[in-house]
Protein backbone atom coordinates (compact mmCIF):
# COMPACT_ATOMS: atom_id res chain seq x y z
CA UNK A 1 0.00 0.00 0.00
CA UNK A 2 1.34 3.40 -0.97
CA UNK A 3 0.91 6.21 1.59
CA UNK A 4 0.92 9.77 0.26
CA UNK A 5 0.36 12.96 2.25
CA UNK A 6 0.80 15.66 -0.40
CA UNK A 7 -2.26 16.43 -2.57
CA UNK A 8 -0.08 17.34 -5.55
CA UNK A 9 2.03 14.20 -5.19
CA UNK A 10 -1.15 12.10 -5.16
CA UNK A 11 -2.51 13.90 -8.23
CA UNK A 12 0.80 13.28 -9.97
CA UNK A 13 0.85 9.60 -8.90
CA UNK A 14 -2.63 9.05 -10.36
CA UNK A 15 -2.05 11.22 -13.46
CA UNK A 16 -1.46 8.45 -15.98
CA UNK A 17 -3.76 5.97 -14.32
CA UNK A 18 -6.16 4.28 -16.72
CA UNK A 19 -7.78 2.01 -14.14
CA UNK A 20 -11.17 2.64 -12.54
CA UNK A 21 -10.69 4.27 -9.13
CA UNK A 22 -12.92 3.67 -6.13
CA UNK A 23 -12.49 6.34 -3.47
CA UNK A 24 -13.45 6.11 0.21
CA UNK A 25 -13.06 9.42 2.08
CA UNK A 26 -12.90 9.07 5.89
CA UNK A 27 -11.89 11.00 8.99
CA UNK A 28 -10.09 7.97 10.46
CA UNK A 29 -10.94 5.90 13.56
CA UNK A 30 -11.93 3.24 11.05
CA UNK A 31 -14.48 0.58 11.97
CA UNK A 32 -16.34 -2.24 10.20
CA UNK A 33 -18.61 0.31 8.51
CA UNK A 34 -15.58 1.86 6.77
CA UNK A 35 -14.30 -1.60 5.88
CA UNK A 36 -17.61 -2.35 4.16
CA UNK A 37 -17.17 0.84 2.06
CA UNK A 38 -13.64 -0.29 1.14
CA UNK A 39 -14.87 -3.79 0.25
CA UNK A 40 -17.55 -2.36 -2.01
CA UNK A 41 -14.98 -0.07 -3.65
CA UNK A 42 -12.66 -3.04 -4.19
CA UNK A 43 -15.43 -5.13 -5.74
CA UNK A 44 -16.38 -2.40 -8.23
CA UNK A 45 -13.00 -0.81 -9.18
CA UNK A 46 -9.47 -1.75 -10.20
CA UNK A 47 -7.75 0.66 -7.78
CA UNK A 48 -8.90 1.76 -4.32
CA UNK A 49 -7.89 5.04 -2.67
CA UNK A 50 -8.82 5.81 0.94
CA UNK A 51 -8.29 9.22 2.54
CA UNK A 52 -7.92 9.83 6.26
CA UNK A 53 -8.31 13.51 7.02
CA UNK A 54 -9.88 15.02 10.12
CA UNK A 55 -11.34 18.00 8.33
CA UNK A 56 -11.31 21.05 10.65
CA UNK A 57 -13.77 23.11 8.58
CA UNK A 58 -16.71 20.80 9.25
CA UNK A 59 -16.42 21.16 13.03
CA UNK A 60 -18.09 24.12 14.72
CA UNK A 61 -16.46 26.00 17.61
CA UNK A 62 -16.76 23.95 20.80
CA UNK A 63 -17.31 20.65 18.93
CA UNK A 64 -15.13 17.55 19.25
CA UNK A 65 -12.36 18.35 16.72
CA UNK A 66 -9.63 18.10 19.38
CA UNK A 67 -11.00 14.98 21.03
CA UNK A 68 -12.17 13.11 17.90
CA UNK A 69 -10.84 9.53 18.17
CA UNK A 70 -7.45 9.24 16.46
CA UNK A 71 -6.04 5.81 15.61
CA UNK A 72 -3.52 6.47 12.86
CA UNK A 73 -1.44 3.30 13.19
CA UNK A 74 -4.46 0.99 13.58
CA UNK A 75 -6.14 2.75 10.63
CA UNK A 76 -3.09 2.17 8.40
CA UNK A 77 -3.09 -1.52 9.34
CA UNK A 78 -6.83 -1.81 8.59
CA UNK A 79 -6.33 -0.21 5.18
CA UNK A 80 -3.39 -2.47 4.40
CA UNK A 81 -5.28 -5.62 5.46
CA UNK A 82 -8.34 -4.51 3.49
CA UNK A 83 -6.29 -4.33 0.30
CA UNK A 84 -6.31 -0.53 -0.15
CA UNK A 85 -3.89 0.51 -2.93
CA UNK A 86 -3.29 4.12 -1.94
CA UNK A 87 -3.81 5.80 1.44
CA UNK A 88 -4.03 9.59 1.28
CA UNK A 89 -3.08 11.05 4.67
CA UNK A 90 -2.78 14.82 4.33
CA UNK A 91 -2.18 17.44 7.06
CA UNK A 92 -4.54 20.42 7.36
CA UNK A 93 -1.82 22.73 6.02
CA UNK A 94 -1.66 20.64 2.82
CA UNK A 95 -5.40 20.96 2.29
CA UNK A 96 -6.10 24.58 3.30
CA UNK A 97 -4.42 27.98 2.90
CA UNK A 98 -5.26 31.26 4.71
CA UNK A 99 -7.60 32.87 2.23
CA UNK A 100 -9.78 30.06 0.99
CA UNK A 101 -12.36 29.58 -1.72
CA UNK A 102 -15.16 27.50 -0.18
CA UNK A 103 -18.49 25.96 -1.10
CA UNK A 104 -21.80 26.89 0.50
CA UNK A 105 -24.37 24.22 1.28
CA UNK A 106 -27.80 24.88 -0.27
CA UNK A 107 -29.82 27.34 1.83
CA UNK A 108 -32.73 24.96 2.48
CA UNK A 109 -31.45 21.39 2.40
CA UNK A 110 -28.14 22.35 4.04
CA UNK A 111 -29.80 24.07 7.00
CA UNK A 112 -32.40 21.56 8.16
CA UNK A 113 -31.89 18.58 10.50
CA UNK A 114 -28.15 18.33 11.29
CA UNK A 115 -27.69 21.66 9.50
CA UNK A 116 -29.89 23.29 12.16
CA UNK A 117 -27.92 21.99 15.12
CA UNK A 118 -24.61 22.51 13.26
CA UNK A 119 -25.01 25.61 11.05
CA UNK A 120 -22.12 25.76 8.57
CA UNK A 121 -21.14 22.11 9.10
CA UNK A 122 -22.15 21.10 5.58
CA UNK A 123 -20.22 24.01 4.01
CA UNK A 124 -17.10 22.38 5.45
CA UNK A 125 -18.14 18.88 4.36
CA UNK A 126 -18.90 19.93 0.76
CA UNK A 127 -15.71 21.97 0.46
CA UNK A 128 -13.45 19.15 1.64
CA UNK A 129 -15.26 16.50 -0.41
CA UNK A 130 -14.91 18.69 -3.51
CA UNK A 131 -11.16 19.11 -2.81
CA UNK A 132 -10.71 15.37 -2.22
CA UNK A 133 -12.64 14.44 -5.37
CA UNK A 134 -10.56 16.88 -7.40
CA UNK A 135 -7.33 15.43 -6.03
CA UNK A 136 -8.26 11.76 -6.55
CA UNK A 137 -10.53 12.13 -9.59
CA UNK A 138 -12.24 8.80 -8.86
CA UNK A 139 -14.66 6.84 -11.02
CA UNK A 140 -16.82 6.15 -7.97
CA UNK A 141 -16.87 7.54 -4.41
CA UNK A 142 -18.42 5.67 -1.48
CA UNK A 143 -20.44 7.19 1.38
CA UNK A 144 -22.44 5.56 4.18
CA UNK A 145 -26.23 5.89 4.35
CA UNK A 146 -25.93 6.57 8.09
CA UNK A 147 -24.96 10.15 7.27
CA UNK A 148 -28.00 10.45 5.04
CA UNK A 149 -28.07 14.25 4.86
CA UNK A 150 -24.37 14.42 4.03
CA UNK A 151 -24.92 11.80 1.32
CA UNK A 152 -27.90 13.70 -0.09
CA UNK A 153 -25.96 17.01 -0.22
CA UNK A 154 -22.94 15.38 -1.87
CA UNK A 155 -25.22 13.82 -4.50
CA UNK A 156 -26.77 17.24 -5.03
CA UNK A 157 -23.34 18.90 -5.36
CA UNK A 158 -22.21 16.31 -7.93
CA UNK A 159 -25.38 16.81 -9.94
CA UNK A 160 -25.56 20.61 -9.73
CA UNK A 161 -21.84 21.16 -10.42
CA UNK A 162 -21.93 18.66 -13.34
CA UNK A 163 -19.22 16.48 -11.82
CA UNK A 164 -18.59 13.09 -13.39
CA UNK A 165 -17.93 10.92 -10.31
CA UNK A 166 -20.56 8.30 -9.46
CA UNK A 167 -21.67 8.47 -5.82
CA UNK A 168 -22.35 5.05 -4.28
CA UNK A 169 -24.49 4.86 -1.13
CA UNK A 170 -23.61 1.99 1.20
CA UNK A 171 -25.93 0.47 3.83
CA UNK A 172 -25.35 1.18 7.52
CA UNK A 173 -23.62 -1.57 9.48
CA UNK A 174 -24.87 -2.33 12.98
CA UNK A 175 -23.65 -4.09 16.11
CA UNK A 176 -25.57 -7.31 16.87
CA UNK A 177 -27.79 -5.34 19.31
CA UNK A 178 -28.75 -2.79 16.63
CA UNK A 179 -26.42 0.16 17.42
CA UNK A 180 -25.30 1.78 14.16
CA UNK A 181 -21.50 1.74 13.82
CA UNK A 182 -19.93 5.17 14.26
CA UNK A 183 -16.48 6.44 15.24
CA UNK A 184 -18.25 8.54 17.91
CA UNK A 185 -19.54 5.37 19.68
CA UNK A 186 -16.06 5.34 21.25
CA UNK A 187 -17.21 8.27 23.46
CA UNK A 188 -19.95 6.18 25.14
CA UNK A 189 -19.48 4.54 28.54
CA UNK A 190 -21.29 1.29 29.27
CA UNK A 191 -24.46 2.92 30.61
CA UNK A 192 -24.59 5.42 27.71
CA UNK A 193 -24.10 2.66 25.17
CA UNK A 194 -27.21 0.96 26.60
CA UNK A 195 -29.12 4.26 26.42
CA UNK A 196 -27.96 4.73 22.81
CA UNK A 197 -29.82 1.54 21.84
CA UNK A 198 -33.04 3.56 22.17
CA UNK A 199 -32.15 5.23 18.86
CA UNK A 200 -32.04 2.09 16.71
CA UNK A 201 -34.96 0.67 18.72
CA UNK A 202 -37.07 3.75 17.82
CA UNK A 203 -36.36 3.11 14.14
CA UNK A 204 -37.21 -0.55 14.57
CA UNK A 205 -40.50 0.52 16.17
CA UNK A 206 -41.20 2.82 13.19
CA UNK A 207 -40.55 0.06 10.68
CA UNK A 208 -42.82 -2.27 12.68
CA UNK A 209 -45.60 0.34 12.57
CA UNK A 210 -45.15 0.66 8.81
CA UNK A 211 -45.34 -3.13 8.45
CA UNK A 212 -48.68 -2.88 10.35
CA UNK A 213 -49.80 -0.40 7.66
CA UNK A 214 -49.51 2.70 9.86
CA UNK A 215 -48.15 5.24 7.38
CA UNK A 216 -49.10 8.56 9.02
CA UNK A 217 -45.83 10.44 9.73
CA UNK A 218 -46.95 12.39 12.85
CA UNK A 219 -48.35 9.18 14.45
CA UNK A 220 -45.06 7.35 13.81
CA UNK A 221 -42.78 10.19 14.96
CA UNK A 222 -44.86 10.73 18.14
CA UNK A 223 -44.42 7.06 19.11
CA UNK A 224 -40.71 7.25 18.29
CA UNK A 225 -40.28 10.35 20.46
CA UNK A 226 -42.01 8.56 23.37
CA UNK A 227 -39.69 5.59 22.98
CA UNK A 228 -36.59 7.82 22.93
CA UNK A 229 -37.38 9.36 26.35
CA UNK A 230 -35.32 10.62 28.25
CA UNK A 231 -32.74 11.24 25.49
CA UNK A 232 -32.35 14.82 24.26
CA UNK A 233 -33.81 14.66 20.75
CA UNK A 234 -32.49 16.98 18.04
CA UNK A 235 -34.96 15.69 15.45
CA UNK A 236 -37.15 12.77 14.42
CA UNK A 237 -38.20 13.27 10.81
CA UNK A 238 -39.79 11.36 7.97
CA UNK A 239 -38.62 12.59 4.57
CA UNK A 240 -38.71 11.51 0.97
CA UNK A 241 -35.47 10.68 -0.88
CA UNK A 242 -35.25 14.34 -1.98
CA UNK A 243 -35.12 15.23 1.70
CA UNK A 244 -38.55 16.88 1.85
CA UNK A 245 -40.95 16.20 4.76
CA UNK A 246 -43.79 13.82 3.89
CA UNK A 247 -47.17 13.35 5.63
CA UNK A 248 -47.30 9.63 4.82
CA UNK A 249 -44.60 6.99 4.54
CA UNK A 250 -44.36 5.59 1.03
CA UNK A 251 -42.48 2.31 0.79
CA UNK A 252 -39.41 2.62 -1.45
CA UNK A 253 -39.43 6.43 -1.21
CA UNK A 254 -39.00 7.32 2.46
CA UNK A 255 -36.25 7.83 5.04
CA UNK A 256 -36.87 8.04 8.79
CA UNK A 257 -34.10 9.94 10.58
CA UNK A 258 -33.19 10.50 14.21
CA UNK A 259 -30.53 12.57 15.92
CA UNK A 260 -30.34 12.39 19.71
CA UNK A 261 -27.78 13.17 22.37
CA UNK A 262 -26.49 10.50 24.72
CA UNK A 263 -24.44 12.26 27.39
CA UNK A 264 -22.51 14.80 25.32
CA UNK A 265 -22.45 12.62 22.22
CA UNK A 266 -24.71 13.38 19.28
CA UNK A 267 -25.72 10.17 17.51
CA UNK A 268 -27.43 9.87 14.13
CA UNK A 269 -29.31 6.95 12.69
CA UNK A 270 -31.91 6.33 10.01
CA UNK A 271 -33.75 3.67 8.04
CA UNK A 272 -34.61 3.75 4.35
CA UNK A 273 -38.05 2.31 3.76
O1 LIG B 1 -18.32 11.24 6.78
C1 LIG B 1 -17.14 11.59 6.99
O2 LIG B 1 -16.31 10.84 7.52
C2 LIG B 1 -16.72 12.99 6.61
O3 LIG B 1 -17.78 13.89 6.75
C3 LIG B 1 -16.11 13.09 5.18
C4 LIG B 1 -17.12 12.70 4.12
C5 LIG B 1 -14.90 12.17 5.09
C6 LIG B 1 -15.65 14.52 4.91
O4 LIG B 1 -14.70 14.95 5.84
CSV table of N, CA, C and O and ligand atoms in Angstrom, one decimal, residues 25-27 34 53 55 58 68 121 125 128-129 132 143 147 150 154, ligand 1:
chain,number,residue,atom,x,y,z
A,25,UNK,N,-13.6,8.4,1.2
A,25,UNK,CA,-13.1,9.4,2.1
A,25,UNK,C,-13.5,9.1,3.5
A,25,UNK,O,-14.6,8.8,3.8
A,26,UNK,N,-12.6,9.3,4.5
A,26,UNK,CA,-12.9,9.1,5.9
A,26,UNK,C,-12.2,10.1,6.7
A,26,UNK,O,-11.3,10.8,6.3
A,27,UNK,N,-12.6,10.2,8.0
A,27,UNK,CA,-11.9,11.0,9.0
A,27,UNK,C,-11.1,10.1,10.0
A,27,UNK,O,-10.7,10.6,11.1
A,34,UNK,N,-16.5,1.4,7.8
A,34,UNK,CA,-15.6,1.9,6.8
A,34,UNK,C,-15.1,0.7,5.9
A,34,UNK,O,-14.9,0.8,4.7
A,53,UNK,N,-8.6,12.1,6.8
A,53,UNK,CA,-8.3,13.5,7.0
A,53,UNK,C,-9.4,14.0,8.0
A,53,UNK,O,-10.6,14.1,7.6
A,55,UNK,N,-11.2,16.7,9.0
A,55,UNK,CA,-11.3,18.0,8.3
A,55,UNK,C,-11.8,19.1,9.3
A,55,UNK,O,-13.0,19.1,9.8
A,58,UNK,N,-15.3,21.3,9.0
A,58,UNK,CA,-16.7,20.8,9.2
A,58,UNK,C,-17.1,20.7,10.7
A,58,UNK,O,-18.2,20.2,11.1
A,68,UNK,N,-11.7,14.1,18.8
A,68,UNK,CA,-12.2,13.1,17.9
A,68,UNK,C,-11.2,11.9,17.9
A,68,UNK,O,-10.0,12.1,17.9
A,121,UNK,N,-21.8,23.4,9.2
A,121,UNK,CA,-21.1,22.1,9.1
A,121,UNK,C,-21.0,21.6,7.7
A,121,UNK,O,-20.0,21.2,7.2
A,125,UNK,N,-18.1,20.2,4.9
A,125,UNK,CA,-18.1,18.9,4.4
A,125,UNK,C,-18.0,19.0,2.8
A,125,UNK,O,-17.2,18.3,2.2
A,128,UNK,N,-14.5,20.1,1.6
A,128,UNK,CA,-13.4,19.2,1.6
A,128,UNK,C,-13.7,18.0,0.7
A,128,UNK,O,-12.8,17.5,0.0
A,129,UNK,N,-15.0,17.6,0.5
A,129,UNK,CA,-15.3,16.5,-0.4
A,129,UNK,C,-14.9,16.9,-1.8
A,129,UNK,O,-14.4,16.2,-2.6
A,132,UNK,N,-11.2,16.8,-2.2
A,132,UNK,CA,-10.7,15.4,-2.2
A,132,UNK,C,-11.0,14.7,-3.6
A,132,UNK,O,-10.2,14.1,-4.2
A,143,UNK,N,-20.0,6.5,0.2
A,143,UNK,CA,-20.4,7.2,1.4
A,143,UNK,C,-21.5,6.3,2.1
A,143,UNK,O,-22.3,5.7,1.4
A,147,UNK,N,-25.0,8.7,7.4
A,147,UNK,CA,-25.0,10.2,7.3
A,147,UNK,C,-25.8,10.5,6.1
A,147,UNK,O,-25.3,11.0,5.0
A,150,UNK,N,-25.7,14.2,4.7
A,150,UNK,CA,-24.4,14.4,4.0
A,150,UNK,C,-24.4,13.8,2.6
A,150,UNK,O,-24.0,14.4,1.6
A,154,UNK,N,-24.1,15.7,-1.0
A,154,UNK,CA,-22.9,15.4,-1.9
A,154,UNK,C,-23.5,15.0,-3.2
A,154,UNK,O,-23.0,15.4,-4.3
B,1,LIG,O1,-18.3,11.2,6.8
B,1,LIG,C1,-17.1,11.6,7.0
B,1,LIG,O2,-16.3,10.8,7.5
B,1,LIG,C2,-16.7,13.0,6.6
B,1,LIG,O3,-17.8,13.9,6.8
B,1,LIG,C3,-16.1,13.1,5.2
B,1,LIG,C4,-17.1,12.7,4.1
B,1,LIG,C5,-14.9,12.2,5.1
B,1,LIG,C6,-15.6,14.5,4.9
B,1,LIG,O4,-14.7,15.0,5.8
